[in-house]
C-alpha cells in the first residue's frame, strides 16, 4: 500500500509492477484464451466465477442493486464455487462472510481478466481481474447470520474497463 508521503522511486516501482501485471492479465481481444477449459460465456449458470471472503457490516449499505464501482485491487475469482466457500472458512470468527458471484456479458465477454494457471489451490481455475476493474451490483441476498451462512452478492463484470466511467 502506498501512502502520500512515499517517495517517488517507490511509486514509480509500484506503477511499473502494476503495468507489468496488467499487461499479462488484461487480454484485450484474446478472450478465448481466458476460458481454455471453462465453458463458453453464455447465460448458462456455469459461466460465472466466485469469490469468498468477509464483508464488514459498515460496507453492507454500499452494495445495492444498480450500484457501479471499481475495485482498486486485483480481484481473484474461481470458476469453482467450492473454492470460494473454502475462502469463507478463513474469515475471522464473528465477522460476516460473503460469496460473490461474478457474471459476464454473454456476447461481449471480458477484456480485463485472465486465467491464472499457477495457484496454491489445486485445480482452482483462478480468474484474475486487473486492478480498477468495473462491476455493477445485480442483486444481493442478506443473511440473518452471515457468520454461519454467507451473504450472497451477484456482480456483473464490465466487458471493457475502458467503457466504464473513470469516476466510479
Coordinates of C-alpha atoms in Angstrom, one line a residue:
X1 CA 0.0 0.0 0.0
X2 CA 1.4 3.4 -1.0
X3 CA 0.8 6.5 1.1
X4 CA 1.0 10.1 0.1
X5 CA 4.4 10.5 1.8
X6 CA 6.0 7.6 -0.1
X7 CA 9.0 8.7 -2.2
X8 CA 8.8 9.0 -6.0
X9 CA 11.1 5.9 -6.5
X10 CA 8.7 3.7 -4.6
X11 CA 5.7 5.0 -6.5
X12 CA 7.5 4.6 -9.9
X13 CA 8.4 1.0 -9.0
X14 CA 4.8 0.2 -7.9
X15 CA 3.5 1.7 -11.2
X16 CA 5.9 -0.4 -13.3
X17 CA 5.0 -3.5 -11.4
X18 CA 1.2 -2.9 -11.8
X19 CA 1.7 -2.2 -15.5
X20 CA 3.5 -5.5 -15.9
X21 CA 0.8 -7.4 -14.1
X22 CA -1.9 -5.7 -16.2
X23 CA -0.1 -6.5 -19.4
X24 CA -0.2 -10.2 -18.5
X25 CA -3.8 -10.1 -17.1
X26 CA -5.8 -7.9 -19.5
X27 CA -6.5 -10.0 -22.6
X28 CA -7.7 -7.2 -24.9
X29 CA -9.4 -9.3 -27.6
X30 CA -7.8 -12.6 -27.0
X31 CA -10.7 -13.6 -24.7
X32 CA -11.0 -17.2 -25.6
X33 CA -7.6 -18.0 -24.1
X34 CA -9.3 -17.0 -20.8
X35 CA -11.6 -20.0 -21.0
X36 CA -9.3 -22.8 -22.1
X37 CA -11.2 -25.5 -20.2
X38 CA -14.1 -23.5 -18.8
X39 CA -17.5 -23.2 -20.6
X40 CA -18.0 -20.5 -23.3
X41 CA -19.6 -17.3 -22.0
X42 CA -23.4 -17.6 -22.2
X43 CA -26.4 -17.3 -19.9
X44 CA -25.6 -20.7 -18.6
X45 CA -25.1 -20.6 -14.8
X46 CA -21.8 -22.3 -15.3
X47 CA -20.4 -19.2 -16.9
X48 CA -19.8 -17.3 -13.7
X49 CA -16.9 -17.0 -11.3
X50 CA -17.0 -16.9 -7.5
X51 CA -15.1 -15.2 -4.7
X52 CA -15.4 -15.8 -0.9
X53 CA -14.4 -13.6 1.9
X54 CA -15.6 -11.2 4.6
X55 CA -17.8 -8.2 4.4
X56 CA -17.7 -5.9 7.4
X57 CA -21.1 -4.5 8.3
X58 CA -20.1 -0.9 7.6
X59 CA -19.8 -1.7 3.9
X60 CA -23.1 -3.6 3.6
X61 CA -25.2 -0.5 2.7
X62 CA -22.9 0.3 -0.3
X63 CA -23.8 -3.0 -2.1
X64 CA -27.3 -2.2 -3.5
X65 CA -28.6 -3.4 -6.9
X66 CA -27.6 -1.0 -9.7
X67 CA -24.5 0.4 -7.9
X68 CA -21.5 0.6 -10.2
X69 CA -18.0 0.7 -8.8
X70 CA -14.3 -0.1 -9.4
X71 CA -12.2 -2.3 -7.2
X72 CA -8.8 -0.7 -6.6
X73 CA -7.0 -4.0 -6.2
X74 CA -6.7 -7.2 -8.3
X75 CA -9.7 -9.4 -7.8
X76 CA -9.2 -13.2 -7.8
X77 CA -12.2 -15.4 -8.5
X78 CA -12.7 -19.0 -9.3
X79 CA -14.9 -21.0 -11.7
X80 CA -15.5 -23.3 -8.7
X81 CA -17.9 -22.1 -6.0
X82 CA -16.4 -24.6 -3.6
X83 CA -13.1 -22.8 -3.7
X84 CA -14.9 -19.5 -2.8
X85 CA -16.6 -21.4 0.1
X86 CA -13.2 -22.6 1.3
X87 CA -12.1 -18.9 1.5
X88 CA -15.0 -18.0 3.7
X89 CA -13.8 -20.6 6.2
X90 CA -10.7 -18.5 6.9
X91 CA -12.8 -15.4 7.8
X92 CA -12.2 -14.5 11.5
X93 CA -14.8 -15.6 14.0
X94 CA -17.6 -13.1 14.4
X95 CA -17.0 -11.4 11.0
X96 CA -19.8 -11.6 8.4
X97 CA -19.0 -13.8 5.4
X98 CA -19.9 -13.2 1.8
X99 CA -19.9 -15.2 -1.5
X100 CA -19.5 -13.0 -4.6
X101 CA -20.9 -14.3 -7.9
X102 CA -19.4 -12.5 -10.9
X103 CA -21.4 -12.8 -14.2
X104 CA -20.1 -12.0 -17.6
X105 CA -21.8 -10.4 -20.6
X106 CA -22.5 -13.4 -22.9
X107 CA -21.7 -11.6 -26.2
X108 CA -19.0 -9.0 -25.2
X109 CA -17.2 -11.3 -22.7
X110 CA -14.5 -9.5 -20.6
X111 CA -11.2 -7.9 -21.7
X112 CA -9.5 -7.3 -18.4
X113 CA -9.4 -10.8 -16.8
X114 CA -7.3 -13.8 -17.3
X115 CA -7.0 -17.4 -16.2
X116 CA -4.1 -17.9 -13.8
X117 CA -2.7 -21.3 -14.4
X118 CA -0.5 -21.4 -11.3
X119 CA -2.3 -21.3 -7.9
X120 CA -1.6 -22.6 -4.4
X121 CA -5.1 -24.2 -4.6
X122 CA -5.1 -27.4 -6.7
X123 CA -7.4 -27.1 -9.7
X124 CA -8.7 -23.7 -8.6
X125 CA -9.2 -22.2 -12.1
X126 CA -8.5 -18.7 -10.8
X127 CA -9.8 -15.9 -13.0
X128 CA -7.9 -12.7 -12.0
X129 CA -9.4 -9.3 -12.7
X130 CA -6.9 -6.4 -13.2
X131 CA -6.9 -3.5 -10.7
X132 CA -9.6 -0.9 -11.1
X133 CA -11.9 -3.4 -12.8
X134 CA -15.5 -2.1 -13.0
X135 CA -18.5 -4.0 -11.7
X136 CA -22.2 -3.4 -11.2
X137 CA -24.2 -4.9 -8.3
X138 CA -27.0 -7.1 -9.8
X139 CA -28.6 -8.5 -6.7
X140 CA -27.9 -9.1 -3.0
X141 CA -29.2 -11.6 -0.5
X142 CA -28.6 -10.6 3.1
X143 CA -28.5 -13.5 5.5
X144 CA -29.7 -13.3 9.1
X145 CA -26.5 -14.9 10.5
X146 CA -23.7 -14.2 8.0
X147 CA -21.1 -15.5 10.4
X148 CA -22.5 -19.0 9.6
X149 CA -24.3 -18.6 6.2
X150 CA -22.6 -16.1 3.9
X151 CA -24.3 -13.1 2.4
X152 CA -24.7 -13.5 -1.4
X153 CA -23.8 -10.7 -3.8
X154 CA -24.1 -11.0 -7.6
X155 CA -22.0 -8.7 -9.7
X156 CA -21.9 -8.0 -13.4
X157 CA -18.4 -7.6 -14.8
X158 CA -17.9 -4.7 -17.2
X159 CA -16.9 -6.1 -20.6
X160 CA -14.2 -3.5 -21.1
X161 CA -12.9 -1.2 -18.3
X162 CA -12.2 1.5 -20.9
X163 CA -16.0 1.8 -21.4
X164 CA -16.8 2.4 -17.7
X165 CA -16.8 5.9 -16.3
X166 CA -13.4 6.7 -14.7
X167 CA -15.0 8.3 -11.6
X168 CA -16.7 5.1 -10.4

